[in-house]
Structures are given as structure tokens and as C-alpha cells.
Coordinates of C-alpha atoms and ligand atoms in Angstrom, one line a residue:
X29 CA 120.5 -50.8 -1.8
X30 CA 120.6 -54.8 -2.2
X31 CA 117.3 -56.4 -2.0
X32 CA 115.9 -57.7 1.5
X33 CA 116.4 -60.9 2.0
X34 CA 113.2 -63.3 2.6
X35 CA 112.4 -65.2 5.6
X36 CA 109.8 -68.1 6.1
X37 CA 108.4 -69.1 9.4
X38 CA 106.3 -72.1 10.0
X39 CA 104.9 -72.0 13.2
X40 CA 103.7 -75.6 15.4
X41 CA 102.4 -76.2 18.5
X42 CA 101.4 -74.2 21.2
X43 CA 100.6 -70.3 21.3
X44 CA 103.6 -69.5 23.0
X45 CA 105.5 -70.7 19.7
X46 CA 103.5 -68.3 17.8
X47 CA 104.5 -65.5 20.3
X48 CA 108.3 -66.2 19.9
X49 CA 108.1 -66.6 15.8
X50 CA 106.9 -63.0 15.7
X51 CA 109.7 -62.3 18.2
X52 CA 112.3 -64.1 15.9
X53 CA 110.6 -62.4 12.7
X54 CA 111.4 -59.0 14.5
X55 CA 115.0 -60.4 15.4
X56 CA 115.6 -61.0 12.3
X57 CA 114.1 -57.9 10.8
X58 CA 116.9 -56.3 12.3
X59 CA 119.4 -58.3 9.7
X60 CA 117.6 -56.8 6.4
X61 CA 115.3 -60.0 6.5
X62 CA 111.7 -59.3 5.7
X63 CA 108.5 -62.4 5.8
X64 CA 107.1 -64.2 3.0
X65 CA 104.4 -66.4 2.7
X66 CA 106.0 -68.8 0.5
X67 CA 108.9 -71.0 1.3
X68 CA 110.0 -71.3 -2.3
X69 CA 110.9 -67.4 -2.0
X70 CA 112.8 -67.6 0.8
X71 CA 116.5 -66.9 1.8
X72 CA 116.3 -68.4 5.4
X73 CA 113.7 -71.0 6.2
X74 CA 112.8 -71.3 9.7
X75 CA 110.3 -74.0 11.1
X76 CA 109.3 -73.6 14.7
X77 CA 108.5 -76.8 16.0
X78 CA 106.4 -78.7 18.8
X79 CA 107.9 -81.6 20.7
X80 CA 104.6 -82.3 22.6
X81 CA 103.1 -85.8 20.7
X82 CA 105.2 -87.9 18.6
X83 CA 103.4 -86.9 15.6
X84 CA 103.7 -83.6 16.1
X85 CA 107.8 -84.2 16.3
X86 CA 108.1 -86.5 13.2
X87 CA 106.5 -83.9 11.3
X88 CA 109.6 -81.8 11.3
X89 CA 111.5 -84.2 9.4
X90 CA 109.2 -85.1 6.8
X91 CA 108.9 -81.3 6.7
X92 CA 112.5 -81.0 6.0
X93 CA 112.8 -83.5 3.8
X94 CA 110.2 -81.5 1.4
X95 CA 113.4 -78.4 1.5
X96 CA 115.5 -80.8 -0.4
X97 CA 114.7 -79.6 -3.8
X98 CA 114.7 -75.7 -2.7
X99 CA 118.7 -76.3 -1.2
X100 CA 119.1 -77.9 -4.7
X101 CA 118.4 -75.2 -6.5
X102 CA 119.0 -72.6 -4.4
X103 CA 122.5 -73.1 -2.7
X104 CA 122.4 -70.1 -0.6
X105 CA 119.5 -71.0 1.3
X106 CA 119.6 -71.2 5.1
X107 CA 117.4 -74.1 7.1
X108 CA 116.9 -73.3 11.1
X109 CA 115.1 -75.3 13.4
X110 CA 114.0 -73.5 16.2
X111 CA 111.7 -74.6 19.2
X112 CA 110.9 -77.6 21.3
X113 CA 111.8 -80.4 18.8
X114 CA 115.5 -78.1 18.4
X115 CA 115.6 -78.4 22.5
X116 CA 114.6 -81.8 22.7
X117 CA 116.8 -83.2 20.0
X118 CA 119.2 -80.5 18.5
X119 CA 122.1 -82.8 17.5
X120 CA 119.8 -85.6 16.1
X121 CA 118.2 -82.9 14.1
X122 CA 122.0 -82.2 12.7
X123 CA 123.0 -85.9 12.1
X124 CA 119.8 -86.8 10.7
X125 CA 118.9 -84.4 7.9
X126 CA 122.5 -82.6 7.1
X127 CA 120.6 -79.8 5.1
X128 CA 119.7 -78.0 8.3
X129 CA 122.0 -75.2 9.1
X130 CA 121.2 -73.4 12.3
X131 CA 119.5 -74.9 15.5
X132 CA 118.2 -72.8 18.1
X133 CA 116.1 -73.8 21.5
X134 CA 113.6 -72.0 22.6
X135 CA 115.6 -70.2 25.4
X136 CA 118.5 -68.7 22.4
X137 CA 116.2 -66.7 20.1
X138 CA 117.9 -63.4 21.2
X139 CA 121.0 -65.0 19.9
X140 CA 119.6 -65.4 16.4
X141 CA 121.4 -62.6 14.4
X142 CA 124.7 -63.9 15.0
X143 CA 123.9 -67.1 14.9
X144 CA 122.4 -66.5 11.6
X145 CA 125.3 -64.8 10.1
X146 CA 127.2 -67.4 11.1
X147 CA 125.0 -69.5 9.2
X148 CA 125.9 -67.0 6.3
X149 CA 129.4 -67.6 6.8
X150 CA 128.5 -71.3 6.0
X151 CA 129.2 -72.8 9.8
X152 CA 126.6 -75.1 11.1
X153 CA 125.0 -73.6 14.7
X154 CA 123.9 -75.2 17.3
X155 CA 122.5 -73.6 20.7
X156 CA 120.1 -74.9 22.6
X157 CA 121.6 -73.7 26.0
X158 CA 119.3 -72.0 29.0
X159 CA 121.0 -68.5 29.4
X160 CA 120.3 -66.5 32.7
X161 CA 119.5 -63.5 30.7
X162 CA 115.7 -62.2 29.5
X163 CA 115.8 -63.0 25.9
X164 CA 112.8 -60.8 25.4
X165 CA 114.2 -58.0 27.0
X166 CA 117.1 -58.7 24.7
X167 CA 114.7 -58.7 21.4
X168 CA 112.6 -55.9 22.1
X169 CA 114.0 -53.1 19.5
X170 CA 111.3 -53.9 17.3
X171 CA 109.9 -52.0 14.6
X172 CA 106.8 -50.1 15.4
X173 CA 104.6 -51.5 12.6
X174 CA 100.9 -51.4 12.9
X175 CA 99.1 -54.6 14.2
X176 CA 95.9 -56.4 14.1
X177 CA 93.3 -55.8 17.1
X178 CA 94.8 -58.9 19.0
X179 CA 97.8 -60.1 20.1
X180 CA 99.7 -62.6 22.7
X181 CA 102.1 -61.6 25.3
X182 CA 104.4 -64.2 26.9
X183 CA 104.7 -63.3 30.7
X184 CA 105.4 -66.9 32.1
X185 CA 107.8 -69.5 30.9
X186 CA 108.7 -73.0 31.9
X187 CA 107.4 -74.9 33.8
X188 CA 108.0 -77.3 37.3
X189 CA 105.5 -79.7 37.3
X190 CA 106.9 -82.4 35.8
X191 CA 103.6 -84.5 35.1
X192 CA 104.3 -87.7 34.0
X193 CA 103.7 -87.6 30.3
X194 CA 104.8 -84.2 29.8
X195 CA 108.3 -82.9 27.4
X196 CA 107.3 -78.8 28.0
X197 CA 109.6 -78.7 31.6
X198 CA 112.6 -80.1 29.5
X199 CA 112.1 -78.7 26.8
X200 CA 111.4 -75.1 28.0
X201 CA 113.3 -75.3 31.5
X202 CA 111.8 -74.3 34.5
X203 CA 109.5 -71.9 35.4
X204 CA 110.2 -68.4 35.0
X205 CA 108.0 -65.2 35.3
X206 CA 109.0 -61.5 33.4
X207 CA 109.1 -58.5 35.7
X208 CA 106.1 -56.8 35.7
X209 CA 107.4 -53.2 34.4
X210 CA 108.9 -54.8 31.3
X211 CA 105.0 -56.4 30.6
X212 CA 102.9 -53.4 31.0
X213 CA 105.4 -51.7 28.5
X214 CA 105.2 -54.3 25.8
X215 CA 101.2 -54.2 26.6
X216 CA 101.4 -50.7 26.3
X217 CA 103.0 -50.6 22.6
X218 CA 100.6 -53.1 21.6
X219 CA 97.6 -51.1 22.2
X220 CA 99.3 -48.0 20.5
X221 CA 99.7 -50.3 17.7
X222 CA 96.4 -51.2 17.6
X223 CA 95.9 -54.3 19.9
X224 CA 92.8 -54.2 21.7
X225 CA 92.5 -57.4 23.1
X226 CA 96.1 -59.5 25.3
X227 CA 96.2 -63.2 25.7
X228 CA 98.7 -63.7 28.4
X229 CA 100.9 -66.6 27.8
X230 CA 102.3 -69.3 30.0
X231 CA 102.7 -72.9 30.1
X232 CA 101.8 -72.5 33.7
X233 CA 100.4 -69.0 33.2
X234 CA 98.5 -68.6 36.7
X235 CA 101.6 -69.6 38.4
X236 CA 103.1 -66.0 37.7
X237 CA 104.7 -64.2 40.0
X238 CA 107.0 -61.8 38.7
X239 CA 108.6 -58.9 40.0
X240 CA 106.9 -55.6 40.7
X241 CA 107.9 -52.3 42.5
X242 CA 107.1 -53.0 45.9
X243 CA 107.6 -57.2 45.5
X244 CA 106.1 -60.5 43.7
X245 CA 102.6 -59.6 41.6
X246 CA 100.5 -62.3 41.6
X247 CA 98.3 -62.9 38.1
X248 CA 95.6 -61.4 39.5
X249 CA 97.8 -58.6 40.0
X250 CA 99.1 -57.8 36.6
X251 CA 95.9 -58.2 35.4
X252 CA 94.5 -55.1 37.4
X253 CA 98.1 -53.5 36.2
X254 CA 97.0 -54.2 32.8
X255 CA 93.4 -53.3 33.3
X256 CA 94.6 -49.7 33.7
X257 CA 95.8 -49.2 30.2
X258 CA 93.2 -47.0 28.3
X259 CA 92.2 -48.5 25.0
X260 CA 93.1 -52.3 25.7
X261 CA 89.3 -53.5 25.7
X262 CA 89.7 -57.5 26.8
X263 CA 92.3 -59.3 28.7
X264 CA 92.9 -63.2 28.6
X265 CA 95.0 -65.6 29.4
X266 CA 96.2 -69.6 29.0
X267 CA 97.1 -71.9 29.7
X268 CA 96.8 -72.1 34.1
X269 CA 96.8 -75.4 36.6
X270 CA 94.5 -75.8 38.6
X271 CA 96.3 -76.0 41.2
X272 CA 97.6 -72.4 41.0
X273 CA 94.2 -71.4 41.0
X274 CA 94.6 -68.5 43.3
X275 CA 91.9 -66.6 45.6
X276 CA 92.3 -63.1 43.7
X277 CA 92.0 -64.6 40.1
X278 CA 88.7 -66.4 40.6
X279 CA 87.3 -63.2 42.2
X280 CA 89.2 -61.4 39.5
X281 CA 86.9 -63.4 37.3
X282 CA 84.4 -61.2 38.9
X283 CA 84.9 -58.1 39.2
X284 CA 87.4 -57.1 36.8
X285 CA 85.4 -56.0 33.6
X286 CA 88.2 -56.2 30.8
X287 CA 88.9 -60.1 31.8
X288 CA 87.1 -62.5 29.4
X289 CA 84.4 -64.9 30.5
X290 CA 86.7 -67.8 29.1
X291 CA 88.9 -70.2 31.2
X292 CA 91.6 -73.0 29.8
X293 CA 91.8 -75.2 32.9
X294 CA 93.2 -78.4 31.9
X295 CA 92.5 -81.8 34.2
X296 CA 93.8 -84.1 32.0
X297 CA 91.9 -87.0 33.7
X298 CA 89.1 -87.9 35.7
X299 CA 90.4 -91.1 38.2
X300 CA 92.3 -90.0 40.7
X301 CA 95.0 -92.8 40.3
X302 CA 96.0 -91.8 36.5
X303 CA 95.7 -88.6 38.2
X304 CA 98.1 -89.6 41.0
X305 CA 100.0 -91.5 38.3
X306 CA 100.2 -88.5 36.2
X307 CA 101.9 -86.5 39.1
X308 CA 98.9 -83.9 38.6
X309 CA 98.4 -83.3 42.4
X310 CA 95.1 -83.1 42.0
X311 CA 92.0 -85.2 42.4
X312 CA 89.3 -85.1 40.2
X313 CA 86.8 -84.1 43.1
X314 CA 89.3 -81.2 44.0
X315 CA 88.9 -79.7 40.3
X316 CA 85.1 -80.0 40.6
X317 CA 85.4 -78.1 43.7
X318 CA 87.7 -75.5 41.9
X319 CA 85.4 -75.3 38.9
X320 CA 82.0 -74.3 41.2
X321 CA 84.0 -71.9 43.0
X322 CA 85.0 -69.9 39.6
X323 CA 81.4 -70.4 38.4
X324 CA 80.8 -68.6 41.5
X325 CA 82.3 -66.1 40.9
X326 CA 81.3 -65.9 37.4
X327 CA 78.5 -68.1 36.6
X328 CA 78.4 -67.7 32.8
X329 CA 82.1 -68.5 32.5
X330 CA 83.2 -71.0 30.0
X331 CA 85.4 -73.7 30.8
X332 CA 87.9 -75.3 28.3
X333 CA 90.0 -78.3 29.1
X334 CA 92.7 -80.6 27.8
X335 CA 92.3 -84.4 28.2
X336 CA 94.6 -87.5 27.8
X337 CA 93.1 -90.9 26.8
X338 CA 95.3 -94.0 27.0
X339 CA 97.7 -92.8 30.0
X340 CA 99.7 -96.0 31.0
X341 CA 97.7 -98.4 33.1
X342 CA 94.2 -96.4 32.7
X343 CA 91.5 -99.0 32.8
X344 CA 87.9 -99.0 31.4
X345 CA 86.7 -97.4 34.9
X346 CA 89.5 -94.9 34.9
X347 CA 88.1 -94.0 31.7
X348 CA 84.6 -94.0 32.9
X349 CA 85.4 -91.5 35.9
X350 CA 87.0 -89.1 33.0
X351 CA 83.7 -89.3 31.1
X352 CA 82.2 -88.7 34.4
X353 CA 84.0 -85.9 35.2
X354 CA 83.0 -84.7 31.7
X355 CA 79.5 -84.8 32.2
X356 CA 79.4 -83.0 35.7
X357 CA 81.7 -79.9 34.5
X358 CA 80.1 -79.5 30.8
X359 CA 82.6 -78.0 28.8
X360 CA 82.6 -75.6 26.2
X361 CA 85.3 -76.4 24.0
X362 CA 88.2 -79.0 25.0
X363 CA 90.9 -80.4 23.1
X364 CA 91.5 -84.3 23.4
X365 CA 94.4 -86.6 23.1
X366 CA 95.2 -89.8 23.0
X367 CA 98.3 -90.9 25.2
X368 CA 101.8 -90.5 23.2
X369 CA 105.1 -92.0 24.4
X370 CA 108.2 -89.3 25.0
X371 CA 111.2 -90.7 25.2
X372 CA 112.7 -89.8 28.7
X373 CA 109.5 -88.8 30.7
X374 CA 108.2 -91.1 33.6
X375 CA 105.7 -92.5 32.1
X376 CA 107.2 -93.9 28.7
X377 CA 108.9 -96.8 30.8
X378 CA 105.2 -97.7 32.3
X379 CA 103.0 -100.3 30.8
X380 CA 101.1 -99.0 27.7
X381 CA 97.5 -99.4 26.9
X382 CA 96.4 -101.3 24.0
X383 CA 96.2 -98.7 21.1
X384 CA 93.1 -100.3 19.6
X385 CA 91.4 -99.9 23.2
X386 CA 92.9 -96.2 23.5
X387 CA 91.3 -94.8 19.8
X388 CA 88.0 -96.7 20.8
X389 CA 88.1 -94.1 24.2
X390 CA 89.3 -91.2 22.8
X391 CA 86.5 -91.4 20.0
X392 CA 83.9 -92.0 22.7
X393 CA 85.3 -88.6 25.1
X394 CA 85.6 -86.3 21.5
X395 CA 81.6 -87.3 20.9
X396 CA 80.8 -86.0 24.3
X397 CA 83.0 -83.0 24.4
X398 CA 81.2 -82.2 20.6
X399 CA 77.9 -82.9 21.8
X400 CA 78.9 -80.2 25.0
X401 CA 80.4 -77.8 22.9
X402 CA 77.9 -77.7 20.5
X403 CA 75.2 -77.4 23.5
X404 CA 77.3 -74.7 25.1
X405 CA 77.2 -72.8 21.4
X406 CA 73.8 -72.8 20.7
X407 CA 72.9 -71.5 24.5
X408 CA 74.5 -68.5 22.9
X409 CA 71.0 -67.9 20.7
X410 CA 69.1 -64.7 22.0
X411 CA 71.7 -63.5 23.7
X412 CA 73.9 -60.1 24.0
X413 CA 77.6 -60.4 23.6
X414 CA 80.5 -58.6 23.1
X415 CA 82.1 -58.8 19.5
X416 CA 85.9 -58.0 18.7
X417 CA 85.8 -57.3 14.7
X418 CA 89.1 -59.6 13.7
X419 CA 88.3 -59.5 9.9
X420 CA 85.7 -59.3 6.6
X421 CA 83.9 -62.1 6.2
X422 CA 83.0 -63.8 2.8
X423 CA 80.0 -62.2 1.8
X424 CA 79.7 -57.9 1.1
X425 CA 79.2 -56.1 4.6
X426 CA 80.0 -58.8 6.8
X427 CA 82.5 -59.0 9.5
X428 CA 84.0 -62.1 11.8
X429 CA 84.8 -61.7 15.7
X430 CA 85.4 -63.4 18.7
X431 CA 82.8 -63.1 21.5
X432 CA 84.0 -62.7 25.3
X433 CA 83.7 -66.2 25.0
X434 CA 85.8 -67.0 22.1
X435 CA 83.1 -68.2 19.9
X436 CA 83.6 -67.2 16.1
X437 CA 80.5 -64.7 15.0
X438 CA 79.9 -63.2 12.1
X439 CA 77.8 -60.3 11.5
X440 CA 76.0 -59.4 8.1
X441 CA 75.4 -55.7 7.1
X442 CA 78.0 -54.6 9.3
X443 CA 78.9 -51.0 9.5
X444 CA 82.5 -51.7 11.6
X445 CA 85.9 -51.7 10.8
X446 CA 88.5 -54.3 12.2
X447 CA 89.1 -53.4 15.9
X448 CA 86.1 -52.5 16.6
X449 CA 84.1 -53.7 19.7
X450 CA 80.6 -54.1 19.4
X451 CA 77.3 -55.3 21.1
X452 CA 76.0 -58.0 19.2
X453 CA 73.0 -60.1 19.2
X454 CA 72.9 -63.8 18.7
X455 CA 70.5 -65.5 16.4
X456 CA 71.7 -68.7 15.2
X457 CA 74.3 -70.9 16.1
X458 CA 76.3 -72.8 13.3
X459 CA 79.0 -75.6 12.3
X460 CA 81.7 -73.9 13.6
X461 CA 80.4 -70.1 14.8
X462 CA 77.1 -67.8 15.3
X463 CA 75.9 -65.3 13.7
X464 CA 74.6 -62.1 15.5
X465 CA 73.4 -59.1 14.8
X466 CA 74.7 -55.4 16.0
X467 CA 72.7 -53.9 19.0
X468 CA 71.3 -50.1 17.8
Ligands
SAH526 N1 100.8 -76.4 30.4 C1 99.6 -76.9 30.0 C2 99.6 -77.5 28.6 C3 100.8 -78.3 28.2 S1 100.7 -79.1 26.6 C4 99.0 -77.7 31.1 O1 99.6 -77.8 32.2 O2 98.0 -78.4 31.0 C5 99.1 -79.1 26.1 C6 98.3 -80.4 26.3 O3 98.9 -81.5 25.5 C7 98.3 -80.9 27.7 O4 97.4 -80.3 28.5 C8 98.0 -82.4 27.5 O5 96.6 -82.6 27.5 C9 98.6 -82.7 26.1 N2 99.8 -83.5 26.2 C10 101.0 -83.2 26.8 N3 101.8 -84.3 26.7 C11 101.2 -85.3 26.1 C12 101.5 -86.6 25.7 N4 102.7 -87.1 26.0 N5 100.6 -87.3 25.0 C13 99.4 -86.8 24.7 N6 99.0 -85.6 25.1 C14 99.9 -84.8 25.7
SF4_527 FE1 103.3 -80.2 31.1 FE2 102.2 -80.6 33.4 FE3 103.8 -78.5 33.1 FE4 101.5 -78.5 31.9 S1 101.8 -78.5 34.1 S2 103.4 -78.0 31.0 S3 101.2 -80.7 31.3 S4 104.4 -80.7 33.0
F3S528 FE1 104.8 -77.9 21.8 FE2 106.7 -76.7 23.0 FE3 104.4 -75.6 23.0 S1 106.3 -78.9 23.0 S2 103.0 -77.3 22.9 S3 105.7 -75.9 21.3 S4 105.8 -75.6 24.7

């Protein structure tokens, strides 16, 4: 038997990128490829790319530029870009650094084996199409290997919203929801593979409304579906809208134990004219409104949000009514941008803020958002949470897991293996994490 051949997967951007990496590892496992953790090794070098910030973009290339040396040496070597930046700018990808073989959008991964012995065959590939058919129903023959305690699950895909600033609806197509049977069996596998905990994915995750036996399931839906399976412990999901913020997911917030205390609801903005501008149909006051009726439903819920700094033609006060907005929902973790131009949305053609002006905001919204999360973190002290054991932790006997509420704790002298769910006791509140202790 000839040796398996080595693949390398870099992984950027978003989780749904690390969901379809896996899915393209498996894919490929199929072809005699098997991972390794170091590029040099390889036989096919994959890099799964992110097209959302400009940065994030140009750091494909330089990327690739660091392969050079490895093709040298190593003529047999195949280079694929997959992902966003291969949707966004396939051909450019081709013309502009000749040592990539294989290009393949986000919507093609199914179409990986032959593309790649194609690749083999010395062709270059190209497919970034949007095929009608369900890729993942197309990559499921998977090997049943054993998995850590938690794992994501694409359900949703695409998106319509077309805000102003955004590359995700052209560069993942429009928005698309997997039947329900064809979820609950994947969910299924997981768990008897050792999943205990399901992040649902979906660039517009709460808009889901695929097909079930007798019509449309809402989120809400699935989630009691999903609820049913014995030995799945904890159930989340990202990233939602607020505007798809339906009735029965806020009370499923609730009432529906195995959902986590944890909500990603971006708002991007606090003044209602970026807001308008941004095409967010929204106003800020609306997501207040939204936010108090989840809290109502759950009051200990944590809230995590995206923001923009910088958005073309966002003034001082439109940056004040963001830190406002700040302020009155308290956050406990958020993730902060400042604006970045893409090339063919709306808002690249608008005027742009002055760069200087846009670093000065961003750097005032990240102290906030720190100072909440921080407050939010230690509130945690002296009290009882639920602990998902993920791994061993640096010192003898101690162990590192998420809370319900996706903080990182660690617990010292801890009797449980990886997988385990456990009652835990805060007592202090770090840098990054907590530390607890186990209850009885
Ligand atoms: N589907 C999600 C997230 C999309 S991308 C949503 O609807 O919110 C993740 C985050 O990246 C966005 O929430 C936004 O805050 C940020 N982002 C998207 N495009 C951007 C751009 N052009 N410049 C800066 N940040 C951007
Ligand atoms: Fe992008 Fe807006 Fe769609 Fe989110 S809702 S993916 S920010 S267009
Ligand atoms: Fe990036 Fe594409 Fe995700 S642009 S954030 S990898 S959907």
C-alpha cells in the first residue's frame, strides 16, 4: 500500500469556514489524503480564506507567497484556495500568484475529489459556481472517527440582507436553509461520536426555515427537534439578525433547558442613519426593545455583539449614539471593527471617514466593550455554573471548559475526563477566564 498523502488546512474567518474545512478534510479523506499539522509535510495545501475586511483578504497572498519555496522543492505539491476570497476573486487569485492550482468557492466543496485529481493530472481548476444541489448532503460519507465533546453544524447558508458594507451575500449567495431530517441525522452522529454540545451555524442563522415533515421549521423548531436527542447536553447557535428575532426563539430562550444562556446579536451601530445607511432595517431603539424582551425571557442571558466604527459618513454624534447604545445594553463580549472598503458593495463608492478619526473611535468603543466584559466576567464570582470539560489544563489535575455562558474556566483538582458536564463553582475571575471549583 502507498503512503497516504498529507493534507494542510488553514482555516480564516468565520466559524462556518471552520465547519466546511472539516467537511473538505473528510472529502478528501475519501482520496487517501490524511491531515497534518505542518504545511512543509504536505502533498496538497489548502487555505480557507475570509473575504470579510481587506486585511483579512490580502493575507491570502502574502500567505501564498510564503508556499514558494515548498513548490520549489517539492514539485508535486498541490495549492487550493477555497472559501470567500476563492468566490470573491477566483481568477485574480490565478493570474496573480501562478503557483495556485485548484480554486474552489464555497458553494463547490462536494466537487473537491475530482477537482483535485484533476489538479493531479496537472490542469489548473477553477469553480466557484452556485450549484442547485446540497453539497453537504453530497459530502456526508464520512468516516466515523471519534470527536471532541463539541462541534458546529451548518444549517443556514447565505444570506439576503445585503447591508451596505457587507461581501458574505456575494460571496456565499443567498440564503438557503438544510432540511430538517438531514440536520437531526448529522446531530445525531455527532453525539454518538462524542459531541455533547452543537453550535448551529448561519450567517443569518435565526432566519432558518428549512423543511420538515409536515412544512417549514422555524429555529425555534429544530431546536426542540434537537432537544430530543439523548446525550446532546447544550445547544447554541450564531450568528442571528435581529430582525429575525422570532416570538418562539426568545421564549425558547426560556424554557428550553439544553439552549445556552449566550446570544450573538449583532447591531452594528447605534444612530439610526448609519443604521438606515447600512441597509440594517433596524433602529437602534428597536434592538433595545428586542434586547429587554430576550432578557425577559431569560434575565441572565449574555448578549454578544458585532460593531463597525468608521461607516461612511458617521459623524462624532453617530458615534456617540453607538457608545450610547453600548452603555444601555452592557455587553458581555463583543467584537469591534473599524470600517473596511469592499470593492463592489454600496458603501465603498460613499464618502469615507478620516482613518485617523476612525482608529481614535474604535479605540474609545474597544475600552468600553473591555471594561463591560470584564464587569460581566467577574459578576460570574460566587456563582453556580455549568462546565463542559474541553481539555487538561497546564497544571496536574486541572481541566478547562466553557460555562453556559461561554466564559473559559478552569478547575484545579479535577476528577473529570473531557466531555464531561459538571456543576461548578466560581471563585475568581481572571485575564481571560475564571476559575471554579466542582460542586460535591
Ligand atoms: N451575518 C452576521 C455576521 C457577518 S460578518 C451578521 O449579520 O451580523 C461578521 C462581522 O464582520 C459583521 O457583523 C460586521 O460587524 C463585520 N463586518 C462585515 N463587513 C465589514 C466591513 N466591510 N468592514 C468592517 N467590518 C465588517
Ligand atoms: Fe452581512 Fe448583513 Fe448578511 Fe450579516 S446580515 S451576513 S452583515 S449582509
Ligand atoms: Fe469571512 Fe466568508 Fe465567513 S467572508 S466571515 S469566511 S462567510
Amino acid at each position: 500500500m502507498s503512503a497516504p498523502k498529507k493534507l494542510f488546512i488553514k482555516t480564516y474567518g468565520c466559524q462556518m469556514n471552520v465547519y466546511d474545512s472539516e467537511r473538505m478534510a473528510e472529502a478528501l479523506g475519501g482520496e487517501g489524503y490524511v491531515e497534518t499539522k505542518s504545511a512543509e509535510d504536505a502533498d496538497m495545501i489548502l487555505l480557507n480564506t475570509c473575504h470579510i475586511r481587506e486585511k483579512a483578504a490580502e493575507k491570502v497572498y502574502s500567505e501564498l507567497g510564503r508556499f514558494k519555496g515548498l513548490k520549489a522543492e517539492k514539485p508535486d505539491l498541490k495549492i487550493g484556495v477555497a472559501g470567500c476570497v476563492a468566490q470573491a476573486e477566483g481568477e485574480e487569485i490565478m493570474r496573480r500568484q501562478p503557483l495556485v492550482d485548484l480554486v474552489v468557492g464555497p458553494q463547490s466543496y462536494h466537487r473537491l475529489p475530482e477537482m483535485e485529481a484533476k489538479a493531479r493530472a496537472g490542469e489548473k481548476v477553477l469553480d466557484t459556481d452556485f450549484p442547485e444541489e446540497d453539497k453537504f448532503e453530497k459530502l456526508k460519507n464520512r468516516p466515523k472517527a471519534k470527536r471532541g465533546p463539541t462541534a458546529f453544524l451548518t444549517v443556514q447558508e447565505g444570506c439576503d440582507k445585503f447591508c451596505a458594507f457587507c461581501v458574505v451575500p456575494y460571496t456565499r449567495g443567498a440564503e438557503v436553509s438544510r432540511p430538517a431530517d438531514r440536520i437531526l441525522r448529522e446531530a445525531q452522529d455527532l453525539v454518538e461520536r462524542g459531541v455533547r454540545e452543537i453550535t448551529l451555524l448561519g450567517q443569518n442563522v435565526n432566519a432558518y426555515h428549512g423543511a420538515g415533515p409536515n412544512g417549514d421549521l422555524t429555529l425555534a423548531q429544530l431546536i426542540w427537534e434537537l432537544d430530543k436527542i439523548d446525550g446532546l447536553e447544550r445547544i447554541r447557535f450564531t450568528t442571528s439578525h435581529p430582525n429575525d428575532m422570532q416570538d418562539d426563539l426568545i421564549e425558547a430562550h426560556g424554557t428550553c433547558a439544553k439552549l445556552m444562556p449566550y446570544l450573538h446579536l449583532p447591531v452594528q451601530a447605534g444612530s439610526d442613519k448609519i443604521l438606515k445607511r447600512m441597509n440594517r432595517s433596524h433602529t437602534a431603539e428597536s434592538y433595545i426593545r428586542l434586547i429587554e424582551r430576550i432578557r425577559a425571557a431569560r434575565p441572565d442571558i449574555l448578549i454578544s455583539g458585532d460593531f463597525i466604527v468608521g461607516f461612511p459618513e458617521e459623524t462624532e454624534e453617530d458615534f456617540q449614539a453607538t457608545m450610547d447604545l453600548v452603555e444601555e445594553v452592557k455587553y458581555g463580549t463583543a467584537y469591534s471593527f473599524k470600517y473596511s472598503t469592499r470593492p463592489g458593495t454600496p458603501a465603498a463608492e460613499r464618502p469615507q471617514v478620516d482613518p485617523a478619526a476612525a482608529d481614535d473611535r474604535l479605540q474609545r468603543l474597544q475600552a468600553l466593550l473591555t471594561r463591560q466584559q470584564r464587569e460581566v466576567q467577574d459578576s460570574m464570582v460566587g456563582r453556580e455554573v455549568g462546565v463542559l470539560f474541553e481539555k487538561a489544563g497546564r497544571f496536574p489535575g486541572q481541566m478547562v471548559g466553557k460555562s453556559d455562558y461561554l466564559h473559559a474556566v478552569h478547575v484545579a483538582d479535577c476528577d473529570r475526563q473531557i466531555g464531561d458536564l459538571a456543576r461548578v463553582r466560581i471563585v475568581s475571575s481572571g485575564a481571560n477566564s475564571l476559575a471554579g471549583e466542582l460542586i460535591d
